[in-house]
Coordinates of C-alpha atoms in Angstrom, one line a residue:
X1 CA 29.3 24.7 88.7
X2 CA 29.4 21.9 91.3
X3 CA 32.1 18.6 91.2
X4 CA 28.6 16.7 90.9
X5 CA 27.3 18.4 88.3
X6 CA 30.2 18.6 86.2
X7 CA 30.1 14.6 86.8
X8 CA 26.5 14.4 85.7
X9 CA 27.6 16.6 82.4
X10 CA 30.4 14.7 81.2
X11 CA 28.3 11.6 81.7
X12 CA 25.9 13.5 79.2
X13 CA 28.8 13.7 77.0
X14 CA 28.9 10.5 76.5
X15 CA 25.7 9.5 74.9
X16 CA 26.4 10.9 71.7
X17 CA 29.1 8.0 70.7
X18 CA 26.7 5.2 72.4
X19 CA 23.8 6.5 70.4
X20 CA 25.7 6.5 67.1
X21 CA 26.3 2.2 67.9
X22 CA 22.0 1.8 67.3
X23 CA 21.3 2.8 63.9
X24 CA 18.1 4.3 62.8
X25 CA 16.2 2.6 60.5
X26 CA 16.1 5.4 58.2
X27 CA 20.1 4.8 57.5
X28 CA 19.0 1.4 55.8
X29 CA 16.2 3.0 53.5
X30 CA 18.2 2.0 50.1
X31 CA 19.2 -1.2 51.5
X32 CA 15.8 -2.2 52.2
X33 CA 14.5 -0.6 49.0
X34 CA 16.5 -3.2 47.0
X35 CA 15.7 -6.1 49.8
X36 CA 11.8 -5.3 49.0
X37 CA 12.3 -5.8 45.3
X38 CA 14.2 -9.2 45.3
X39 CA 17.5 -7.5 43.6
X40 CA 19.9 -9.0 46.8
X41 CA 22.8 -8.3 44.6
X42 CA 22.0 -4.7 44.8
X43 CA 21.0 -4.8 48.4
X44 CA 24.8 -6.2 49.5
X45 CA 26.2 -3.4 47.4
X46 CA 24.4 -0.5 49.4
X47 CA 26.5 -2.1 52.4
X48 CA 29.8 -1.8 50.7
X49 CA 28.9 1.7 49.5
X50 CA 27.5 2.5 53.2
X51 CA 30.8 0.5 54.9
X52 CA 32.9 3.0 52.6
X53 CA 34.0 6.3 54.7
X54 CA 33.5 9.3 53.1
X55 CA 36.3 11.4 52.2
X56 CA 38.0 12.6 55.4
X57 CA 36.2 10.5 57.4
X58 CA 37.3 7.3 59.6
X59 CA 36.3 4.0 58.6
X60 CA 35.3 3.8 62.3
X61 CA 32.6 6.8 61.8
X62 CA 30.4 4.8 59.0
X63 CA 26.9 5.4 59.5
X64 CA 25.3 1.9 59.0
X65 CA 27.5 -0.9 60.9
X66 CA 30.2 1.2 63.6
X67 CA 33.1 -0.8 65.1
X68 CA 30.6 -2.5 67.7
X69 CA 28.3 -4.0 65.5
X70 CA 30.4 -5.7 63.6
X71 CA 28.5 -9.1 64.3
X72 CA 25.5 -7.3 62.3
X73 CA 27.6 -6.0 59.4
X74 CA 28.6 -10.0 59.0
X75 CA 24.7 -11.3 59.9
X76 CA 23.0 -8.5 57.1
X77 CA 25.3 -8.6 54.5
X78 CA 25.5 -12.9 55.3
X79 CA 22.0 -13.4 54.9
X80 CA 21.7 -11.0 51.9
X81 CA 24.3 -12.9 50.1
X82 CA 22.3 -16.2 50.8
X83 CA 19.5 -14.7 48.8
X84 CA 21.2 -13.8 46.5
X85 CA 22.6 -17.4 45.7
X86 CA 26.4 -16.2 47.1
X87 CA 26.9 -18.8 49.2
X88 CA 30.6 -19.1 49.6
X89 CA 30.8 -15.7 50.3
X90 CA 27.5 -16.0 53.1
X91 CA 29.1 -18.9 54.5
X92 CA 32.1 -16.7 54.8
X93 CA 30.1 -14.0 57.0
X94 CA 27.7 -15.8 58.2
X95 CA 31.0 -17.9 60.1
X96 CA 32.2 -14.8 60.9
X97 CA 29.0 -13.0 62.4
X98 CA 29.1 -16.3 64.8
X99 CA 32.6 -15.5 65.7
X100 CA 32.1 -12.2 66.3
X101 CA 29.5 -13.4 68.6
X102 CA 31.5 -15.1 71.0
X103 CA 34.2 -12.2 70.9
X104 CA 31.5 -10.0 72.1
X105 CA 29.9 -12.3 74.4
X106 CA 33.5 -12.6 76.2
X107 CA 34.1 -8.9 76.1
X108 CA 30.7 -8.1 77.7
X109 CA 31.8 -9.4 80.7
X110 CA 34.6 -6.6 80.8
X111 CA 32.2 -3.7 79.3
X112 CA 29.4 -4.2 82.0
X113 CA 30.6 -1.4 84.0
X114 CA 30.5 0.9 81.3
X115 CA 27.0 -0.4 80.3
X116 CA 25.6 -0.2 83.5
X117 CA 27.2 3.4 84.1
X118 CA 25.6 4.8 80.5
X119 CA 23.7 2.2 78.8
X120 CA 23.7 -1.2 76.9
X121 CA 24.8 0.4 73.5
X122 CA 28.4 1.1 75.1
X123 CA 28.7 -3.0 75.0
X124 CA 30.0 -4.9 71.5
X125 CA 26.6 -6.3 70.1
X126 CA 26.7 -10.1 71.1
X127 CA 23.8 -10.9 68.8
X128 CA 20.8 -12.3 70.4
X129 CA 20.1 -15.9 70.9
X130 CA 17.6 -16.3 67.8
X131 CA 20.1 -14.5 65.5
X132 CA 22.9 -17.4 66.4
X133 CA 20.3 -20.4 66.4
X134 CA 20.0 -18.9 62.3
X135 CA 23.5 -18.4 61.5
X136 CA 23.9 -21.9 62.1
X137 CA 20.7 -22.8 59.7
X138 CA 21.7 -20.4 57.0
X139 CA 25.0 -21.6 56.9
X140 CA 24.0 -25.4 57.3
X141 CA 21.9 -24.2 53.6
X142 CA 25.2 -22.7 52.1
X143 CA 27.8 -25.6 53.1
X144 CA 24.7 -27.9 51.5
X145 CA 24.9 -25.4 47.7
X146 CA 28.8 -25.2 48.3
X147 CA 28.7 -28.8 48.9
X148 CA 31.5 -28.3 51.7
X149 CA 30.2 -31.5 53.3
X150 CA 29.8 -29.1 56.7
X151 CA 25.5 -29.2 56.3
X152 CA 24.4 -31.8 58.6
X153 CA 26.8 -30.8 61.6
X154 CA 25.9 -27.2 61.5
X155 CA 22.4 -28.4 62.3
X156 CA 23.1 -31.3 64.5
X157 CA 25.2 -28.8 66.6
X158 CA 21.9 -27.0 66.9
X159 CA 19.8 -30.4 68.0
X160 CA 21.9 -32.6 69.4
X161 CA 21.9 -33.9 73.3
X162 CA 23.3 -30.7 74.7
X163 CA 23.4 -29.1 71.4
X164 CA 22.8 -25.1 71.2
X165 CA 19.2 -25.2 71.5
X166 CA 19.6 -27.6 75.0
X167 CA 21.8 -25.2 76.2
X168 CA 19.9 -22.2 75.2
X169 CA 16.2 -23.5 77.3
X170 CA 18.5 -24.4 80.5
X171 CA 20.2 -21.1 80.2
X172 CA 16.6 -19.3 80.9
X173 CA 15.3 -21.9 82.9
X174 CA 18.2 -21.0 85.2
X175 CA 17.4 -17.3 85.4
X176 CA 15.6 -16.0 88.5
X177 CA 14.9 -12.5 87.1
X178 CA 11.5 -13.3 86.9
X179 CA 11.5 -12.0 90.5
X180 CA 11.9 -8.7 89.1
X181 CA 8.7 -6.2 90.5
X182 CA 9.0 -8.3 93.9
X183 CA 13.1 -7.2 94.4
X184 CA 11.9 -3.4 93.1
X185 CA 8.8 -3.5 95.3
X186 CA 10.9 -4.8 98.3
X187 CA 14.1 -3.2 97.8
X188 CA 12.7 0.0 96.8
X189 CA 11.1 1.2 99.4
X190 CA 11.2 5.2 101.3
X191 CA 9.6 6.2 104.5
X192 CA 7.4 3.5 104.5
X193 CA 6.1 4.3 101.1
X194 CA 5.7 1.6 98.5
X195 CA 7.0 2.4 94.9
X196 CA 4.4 3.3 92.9
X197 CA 5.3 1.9 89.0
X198 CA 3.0 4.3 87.5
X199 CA 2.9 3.6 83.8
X200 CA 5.6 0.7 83.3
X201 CA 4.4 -2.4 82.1
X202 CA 7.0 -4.5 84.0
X203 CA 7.3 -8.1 81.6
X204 CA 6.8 -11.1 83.4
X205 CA 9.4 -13.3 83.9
X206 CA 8.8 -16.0 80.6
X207 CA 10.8 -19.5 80.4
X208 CA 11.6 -20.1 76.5
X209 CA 9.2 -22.9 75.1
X210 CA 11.5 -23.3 72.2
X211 CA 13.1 -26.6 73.0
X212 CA 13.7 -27.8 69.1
X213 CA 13.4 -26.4 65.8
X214 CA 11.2 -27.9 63.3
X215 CA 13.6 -26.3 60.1
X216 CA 16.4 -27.4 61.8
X217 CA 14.8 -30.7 61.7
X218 CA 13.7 -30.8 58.5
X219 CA 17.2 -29.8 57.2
X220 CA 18.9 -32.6 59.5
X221 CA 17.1 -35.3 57.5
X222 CA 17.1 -33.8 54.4
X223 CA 20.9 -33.6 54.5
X224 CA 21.0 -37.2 56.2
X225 CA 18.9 -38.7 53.3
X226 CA 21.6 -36.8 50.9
X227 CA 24.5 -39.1 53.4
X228 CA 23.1 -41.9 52.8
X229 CA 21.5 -41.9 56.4
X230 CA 18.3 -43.4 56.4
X231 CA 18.1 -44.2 60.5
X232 CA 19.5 -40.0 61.7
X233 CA 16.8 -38.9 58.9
X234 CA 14.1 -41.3 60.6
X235 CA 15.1 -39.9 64.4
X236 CA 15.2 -36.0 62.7
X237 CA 11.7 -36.3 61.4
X238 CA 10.3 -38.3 64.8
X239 CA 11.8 -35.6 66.7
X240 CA 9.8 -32.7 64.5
X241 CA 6.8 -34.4 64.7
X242 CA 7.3 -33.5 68.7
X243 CA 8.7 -30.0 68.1
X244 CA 5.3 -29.0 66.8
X245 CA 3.8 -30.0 70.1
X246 CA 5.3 -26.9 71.7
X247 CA 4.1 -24.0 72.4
X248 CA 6.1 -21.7 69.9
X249 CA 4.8 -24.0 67.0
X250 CA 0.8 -23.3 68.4
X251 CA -1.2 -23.3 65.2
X252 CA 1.1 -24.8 63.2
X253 CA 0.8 -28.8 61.3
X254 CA 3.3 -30.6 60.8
X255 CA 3.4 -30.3 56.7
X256 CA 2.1 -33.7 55.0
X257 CA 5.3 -33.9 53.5
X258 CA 7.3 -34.2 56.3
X259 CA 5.1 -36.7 58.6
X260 CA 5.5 -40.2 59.3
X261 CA 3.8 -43.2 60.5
X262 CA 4.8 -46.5 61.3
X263 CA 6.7 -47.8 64.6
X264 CA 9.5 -45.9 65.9
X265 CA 12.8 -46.9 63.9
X266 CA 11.2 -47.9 61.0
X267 CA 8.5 -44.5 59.7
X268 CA 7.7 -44.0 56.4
X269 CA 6.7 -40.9 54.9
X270 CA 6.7 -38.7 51.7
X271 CA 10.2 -37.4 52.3
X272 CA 11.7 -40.7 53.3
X273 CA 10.1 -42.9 50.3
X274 CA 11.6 -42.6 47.3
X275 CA 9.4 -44.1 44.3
X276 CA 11.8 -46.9 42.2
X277 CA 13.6 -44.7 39.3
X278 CA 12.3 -41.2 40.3
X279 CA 14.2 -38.5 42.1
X280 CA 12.9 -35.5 44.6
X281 CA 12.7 -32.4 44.7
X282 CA 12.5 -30.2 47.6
X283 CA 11.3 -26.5 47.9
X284 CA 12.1 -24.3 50.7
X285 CA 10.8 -20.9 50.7
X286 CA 11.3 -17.7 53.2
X287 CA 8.8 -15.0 53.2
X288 CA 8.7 -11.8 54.8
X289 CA 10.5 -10.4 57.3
X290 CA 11.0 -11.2 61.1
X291 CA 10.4 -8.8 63.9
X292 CA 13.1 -6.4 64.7
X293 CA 14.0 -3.9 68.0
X294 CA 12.7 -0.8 69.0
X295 CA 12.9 1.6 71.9
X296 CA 9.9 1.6 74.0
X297 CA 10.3 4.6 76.9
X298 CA 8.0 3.7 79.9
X299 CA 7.5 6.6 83.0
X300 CA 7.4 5.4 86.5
X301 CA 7.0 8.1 89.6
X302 CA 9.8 7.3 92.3
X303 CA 9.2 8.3 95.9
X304 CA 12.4 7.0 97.3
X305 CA 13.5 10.2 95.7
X306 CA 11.6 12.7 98.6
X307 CA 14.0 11.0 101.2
X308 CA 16.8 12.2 99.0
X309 CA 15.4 15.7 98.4
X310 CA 12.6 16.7 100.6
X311 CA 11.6 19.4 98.8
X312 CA 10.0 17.0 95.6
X313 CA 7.5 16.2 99.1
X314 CA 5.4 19.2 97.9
X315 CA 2.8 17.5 95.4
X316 CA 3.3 20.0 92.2
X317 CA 6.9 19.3 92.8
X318 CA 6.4 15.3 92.0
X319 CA 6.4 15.4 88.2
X320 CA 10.6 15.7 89.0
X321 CA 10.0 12.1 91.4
X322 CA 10.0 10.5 88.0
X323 CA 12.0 9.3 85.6
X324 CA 11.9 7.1 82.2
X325 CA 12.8 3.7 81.2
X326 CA 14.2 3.1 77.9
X327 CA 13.6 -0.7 77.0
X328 CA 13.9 -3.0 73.9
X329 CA 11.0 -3.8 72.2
X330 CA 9.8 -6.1 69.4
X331 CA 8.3 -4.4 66.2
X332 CA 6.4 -7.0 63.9
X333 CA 7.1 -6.4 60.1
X334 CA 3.7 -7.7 58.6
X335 CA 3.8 -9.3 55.1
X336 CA 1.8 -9.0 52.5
X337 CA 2.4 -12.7 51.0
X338 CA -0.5 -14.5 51.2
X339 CA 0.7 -17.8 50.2
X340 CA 3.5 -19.8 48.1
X341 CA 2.8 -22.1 45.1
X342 CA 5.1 -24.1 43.5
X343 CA 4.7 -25.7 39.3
X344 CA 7.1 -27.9 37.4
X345 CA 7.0 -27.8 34.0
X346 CA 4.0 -26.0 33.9
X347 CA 2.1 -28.6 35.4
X348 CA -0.8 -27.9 37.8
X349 CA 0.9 -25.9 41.5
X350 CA 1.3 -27.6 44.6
X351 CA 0.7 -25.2 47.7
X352 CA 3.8 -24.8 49.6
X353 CA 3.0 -25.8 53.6
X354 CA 4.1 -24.1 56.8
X355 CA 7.0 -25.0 58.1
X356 CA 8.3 -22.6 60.6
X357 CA 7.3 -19.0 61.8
X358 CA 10.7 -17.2 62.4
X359 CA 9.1 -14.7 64.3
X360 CA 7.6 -16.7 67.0
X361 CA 10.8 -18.3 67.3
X362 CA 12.6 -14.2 67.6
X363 CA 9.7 -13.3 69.8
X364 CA 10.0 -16.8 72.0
X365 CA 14.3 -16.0 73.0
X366 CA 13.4 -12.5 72.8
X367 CA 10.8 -12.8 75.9
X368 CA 13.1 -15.1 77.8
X369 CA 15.6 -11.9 79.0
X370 CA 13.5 -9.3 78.8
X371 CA 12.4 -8.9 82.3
X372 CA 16.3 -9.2 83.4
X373 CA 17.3 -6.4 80.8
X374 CA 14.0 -4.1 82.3
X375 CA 16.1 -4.8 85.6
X376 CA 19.2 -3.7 84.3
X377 CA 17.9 -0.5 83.2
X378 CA 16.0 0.0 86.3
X379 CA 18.5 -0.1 88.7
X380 CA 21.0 1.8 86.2
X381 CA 18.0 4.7 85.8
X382 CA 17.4 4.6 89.6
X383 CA 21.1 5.3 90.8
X384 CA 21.1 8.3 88.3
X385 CA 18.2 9.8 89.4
X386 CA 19.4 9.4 92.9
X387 CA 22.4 11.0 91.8
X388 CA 20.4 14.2 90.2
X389 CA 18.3 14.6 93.7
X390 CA 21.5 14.2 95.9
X391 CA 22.6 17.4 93.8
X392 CA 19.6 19.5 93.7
X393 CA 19.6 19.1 97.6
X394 CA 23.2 19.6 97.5
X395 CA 22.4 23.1 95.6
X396 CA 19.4 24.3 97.5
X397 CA 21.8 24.3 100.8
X398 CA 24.5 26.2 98.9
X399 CA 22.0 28.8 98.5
X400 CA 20.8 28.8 102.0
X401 CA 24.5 28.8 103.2
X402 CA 24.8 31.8 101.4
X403 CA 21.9 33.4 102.9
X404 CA 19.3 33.5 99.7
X405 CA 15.8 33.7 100.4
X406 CA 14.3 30.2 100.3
X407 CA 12.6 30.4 97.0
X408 CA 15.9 31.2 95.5
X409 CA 17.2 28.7 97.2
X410 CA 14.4 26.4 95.9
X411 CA 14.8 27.2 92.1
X412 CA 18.7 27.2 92.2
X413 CA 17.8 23.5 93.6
X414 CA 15.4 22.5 91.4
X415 CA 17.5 23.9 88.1
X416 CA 20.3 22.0 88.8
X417 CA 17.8 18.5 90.1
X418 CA 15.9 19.1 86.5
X419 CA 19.5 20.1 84.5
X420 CA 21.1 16.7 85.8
X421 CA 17.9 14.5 85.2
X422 CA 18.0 15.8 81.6
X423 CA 21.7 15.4 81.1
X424 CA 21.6 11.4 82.7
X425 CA 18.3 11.1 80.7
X426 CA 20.5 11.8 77.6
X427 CA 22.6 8.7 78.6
X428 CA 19.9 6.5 78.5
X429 CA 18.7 4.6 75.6
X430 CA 17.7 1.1 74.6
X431 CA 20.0 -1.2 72.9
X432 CA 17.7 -2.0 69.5
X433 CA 20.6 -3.2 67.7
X434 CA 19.5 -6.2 65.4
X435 CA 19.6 -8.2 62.2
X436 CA 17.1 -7.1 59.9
X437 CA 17.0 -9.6 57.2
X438 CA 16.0 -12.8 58.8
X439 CA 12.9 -14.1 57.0
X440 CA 9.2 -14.1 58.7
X441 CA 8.5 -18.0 57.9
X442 CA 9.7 -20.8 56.2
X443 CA 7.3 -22.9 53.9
X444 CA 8.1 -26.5 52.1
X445 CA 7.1 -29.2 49.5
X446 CA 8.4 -32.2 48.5
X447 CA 7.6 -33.5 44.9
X448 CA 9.0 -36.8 43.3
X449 CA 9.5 -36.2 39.3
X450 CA 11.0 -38.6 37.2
X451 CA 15.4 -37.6 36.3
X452 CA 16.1 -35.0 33.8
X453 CA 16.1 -31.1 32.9
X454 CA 12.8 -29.5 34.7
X455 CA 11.5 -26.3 35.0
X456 CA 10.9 -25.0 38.2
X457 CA 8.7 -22.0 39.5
X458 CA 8.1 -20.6 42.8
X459 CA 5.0 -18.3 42.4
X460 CA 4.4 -16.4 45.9
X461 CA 0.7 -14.6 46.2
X462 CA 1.8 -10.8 47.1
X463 CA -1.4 -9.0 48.3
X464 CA -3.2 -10.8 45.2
X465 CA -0.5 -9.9 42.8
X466 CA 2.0 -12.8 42.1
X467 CA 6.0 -12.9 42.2
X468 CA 7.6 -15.8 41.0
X469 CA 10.8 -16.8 40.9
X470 CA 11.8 -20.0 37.8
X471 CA 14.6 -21.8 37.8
X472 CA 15.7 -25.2 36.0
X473 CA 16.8 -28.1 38.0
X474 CA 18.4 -31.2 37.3
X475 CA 16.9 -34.3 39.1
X476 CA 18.9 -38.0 38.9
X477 CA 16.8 -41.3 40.2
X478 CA 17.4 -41.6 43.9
X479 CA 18.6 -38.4 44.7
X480 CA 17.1 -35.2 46.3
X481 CA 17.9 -31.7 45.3
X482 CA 16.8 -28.9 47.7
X483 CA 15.8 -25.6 45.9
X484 CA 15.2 -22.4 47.6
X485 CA 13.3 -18.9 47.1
X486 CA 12.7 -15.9 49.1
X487 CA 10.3 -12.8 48.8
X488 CA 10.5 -10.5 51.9
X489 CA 8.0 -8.4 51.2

C-alpha cells in the first residue's frame, strides 16, 4: 500500500468519531415521545437517563449529547424545563447553552483546520444564530416567573441600537459568499472545460430580512408596563408595528391586541390601557415545533479531475469524475394544531392571534450562511477528490513501471482512484447538529378581568381534537400577569 493511500485511509478512520458528534434522530425517540404528550417533566428525565454512561462506559461516549454538543445538551434540556414551569433551573441552562456558545464560537477559529480537513462535525457546535436570538427570549420569560428582575434587559440586548439582532443583519450583509457558483465557475476550470454542476442545487446567496423580532417586542413592553415604563413600552410596541413590515413576518397582522394608534409618543392601545380598577391578563402560547437540520447529499461531475488522471477522459470512465456534496438542510416539522382559544372562568373563548412564526425566523438566519457553508464543503470535497485522482494516476504508473499490461495497469489505477474516493467520501458529512425543541409559533391575547382568583384555560384545536391546559391566576387592579402554554404537537 502506497504513503498516499495509507493517508487517504487514516483520514477514513476518522469519520467514525465525527459522525458520532450528529445524532440521529432515532436516539431522541423517548424524549420526543414524552415532548409529544405535554409530560416535559418526563421528557428532561430521558436526558439525564440518556446523559448517564452505561456501565463501563465514559461519560464522553453518551449517545444523545457528546462532549461537543454540549451547547445542545444546555439548549434541549433548557427549553424542556421552560415547559415544564422549571424556570430557575431553564434559566440556569439556558445561561449556560449561551455561554457555551461563545466558547465554541472562539474555539472554531482554532478547529477550522480540522473541519476543513474531515468535516464541520469535528468543530464544538456554536449553535446557530436563531438558536441564540431564543435563549435570550426564553430566558427573558424565566427571569420574568423567577422574578430575578433580569427580563427586560435580556430582550433589550436582543433590540437595542446595536443590540444582537443589529449585529446579526450586518454580519450577513457583510458576507460576499453569495459569489459562490461565479468563484467555482471561474476558479474551477480544466483544459478549457467549464465545470459542469450536474445535479447540485447551488443556494443563492440570501441577506437576512430579520431585522427585529415582533416577540421580542411584545415581551419588551410587556415587561416595561410591569417597570412601571409607560414611554420604553410605547417605543417597543411602535417598533413591532414596523417589524411586521418585513419580509420574514409576510402574512402575518399585527395582533389587535398589541396595535396602537395615536401620534408617536403618546399611542394607545389594548395592552397599554388599563381600564380604572381592573387588571390584565396576558396569554402567550407556543405551538408546534420549528424546523430542524438534515443532511441533503447533492452529485456534481468534475472535469478538472481528467487533467489529474487522464484515464477518467474515456466517457464510461466519468461516473469516477464525480463526487458528492453533503450539505445542511432544513426539515419542516408540520403541526397538527389548528388553532388556540383561550376561556376564563368558563366564560365564552377569545381566539388567541399570531404573533410570531419561529420557523420563518429559523429558516430566515438559516438561509443567510448557507451558500458560504455549500462553499466550504465544496472546496473541502474538491481537494479530496483531487487527492484520490493524484493516487490512482500515481498507481496506474507503478504498474506500468513494472511492466503490467495496460489494462492491469488501468484496474490497479482505478481500484485504488475508487478505494480512496470511498474512504474520503466516508469523511464527509453534514453538520445537522441542532436544537429540537424550539416551538413552531407563538400566539397572544390580552384580556382585562376585574382582581381576584380566576380560572384560566388554554384549549389548543389538535387536528379537531382539543388539548387544554387550566390553570388559576391571581389578577390585582393595575397590574399584568403573563401566563403561558405550550403544545408541540
Amino acid at each position: 500500500m502506497n504513503k498516499r493511500m495509507r493517508r487517504v485511509l487514516s483520514a477514513s478512520g476518522l469519520s467514525a468519531a465525527l459522525f458520532s458528534c450528529a445524532t440521529l434522530p432515532s436516539a431522541y425517540k423517548r424524549v420526543d415521545a414524552a415532548v409529544k404528550t405535554g409530560a416535559f417533566d418526563a421528557a428532561v428525565g430521558e436526558i439525564a437517563a440518556k446523559q448517564t454512561p452505561p456501565k463501563g462506559k465514559s461519560k464522553s461516549e453518551t449517545t444523545l449529547y457528546p462532549e461537543k454538543n454540549r451547547v445542545l445538551l444546555y439548549l434541549d434540556r433548557g427549553m424542556l424545563e421552560h415547559y415544564a414551569g422549571d424556570y430557575e433551573a431553564s434559566y440556569a441552562d439556558l445561561s449556560e447553552a449561551e455561554q457555551k456558545i461563545e466558547e465554541a464560537y472562539t474555539k472554531s477559529v482554532t478547529q477550522s483546520l480540522a473541519s476543513y480537513a474531515a468535516n464541520d462535525n469535528a468543530k464544538d457546535y456554536a449553535g446557530e444564530d436563531y438558536e441564540d436570538i431564543y435563549v435570550n427570549i426564553f430566558n427573558a420569560l424565566n427571569a420574568y416567573h423567577a422574578g430575578n428582575g433580569q427580563a427586560y434587559a435580556l430582550v433589550n440586548d436582543l433590540v437595542a441600537q446595536g443590540g444582537e439582532l443589529q449585529v446579526l443583519a450586518e454580519k450577513y450583509a457583510q458576507d460576499d459568499s453569495g459569489k459562490l457558483q461565479d468563484f467555482v465557475q471561474g476558479a474551477l476550470k480544466g483544459g478549457g472545460t467549464v465545470l459542469t454542476l450536474g445535479t447540485v442545487e447551488w443556494p443563492e446567496k440570501k441577506a437576512i430580512t430579520l431585522t427585529d423580532s415582533a416577540l421580542a417586542r411584545y415581551l419588551g413592553a410587556f415587561f416595561a408596563l410591569n417597570d412601571g415604563n409607560k414611554d420604553q413600552a410605547r417605543y417597543n410596541l411602535f417598533e413591532l408595528q414596523n417589524a411586521y413590515r418585513t419580509p420574514v413576518y409576510a402574512g402575518i397582522s399585527v395582533p389587535a391586541p398589541l396595535a396602537v394608534t395615536g401620534e408617536r409618543g403618546s399611542e394607545k392601545g389594548p395592552l397599554l390601557d388599563l381600564p380604572a380598577g381592573e387588571g390584565q391578563l396576558n396569554v402567550l402560547a407556543f405551538a408546534g415545533l420549528s424546523p430542524v437540520k438534515a443532511e441533503k447529499i447533492d452529485t456534481f461531475f468534475f472535469p478538472f479531475l481528467i487533467p489529474l488522471y487522464p484515464a477518467l477522459f474515456v466517457p464510461w470512465l466519468h461516473p469516477l469524475a464525480s463526487g458528492t456534496l453533503k450539505v445542511p438542510a432544513l426539515v419542516p416539522r408540520p403541526s397538527d394544531i389548528r388553532g388556540i382559544r383561550v376561556s376564563v372562568d368558563g366564560d365564552e373563548a377569545v381566539q388567541l392571534e399570531l404573533l410570531e412564526d419561529i420557523g420563518a425566523v429559523v429558516s430566515d438566519t438559516f438561509n443567510g450562511h448557507l451558500s458560504s457553508t455549500y462553499l466550504k464543503t465544496y472546496a473541502r470535497v474538491v481537494a479530496k477528490l483531487a487527492v484520490a485522482a493524484a493516487g490512482g494516476k500515481a498507481a496506474e504508473q507503478k504498474a506500468l513501471d513494472k511492466n503490467l499490461p495496460a489494462l492491469v495497469a488501468l484496474g490497479a489505477g482505478l481500484g485504488v482512484l475508487k478505494a480512496a474516493q470511498a474512504a474520503l467520501d466516508a469523511t464527509e458529512a453534514a453538520d445537522t447538529r441542532s436544537g429540537r425543541y424550539l416551538p413552531g409559533k407563538a400566539y397572544v391575547g390580552v384580556l382585562n378581568l376585574k382582581p381576584g382568583a380566576h380560572t384560566v384555560s388554554v384549549e389548543y384545536d389538535v387536528g379537531g381534537k382539543p388539548v387544554k391546559f387550566t390553570k388559576t391566576v391571581a389578577i390585582k387592579a393595575g397590574e399584568r400577569v403573563l401566563v403561558e402554554a405550550a403544545c408541540l404537537q
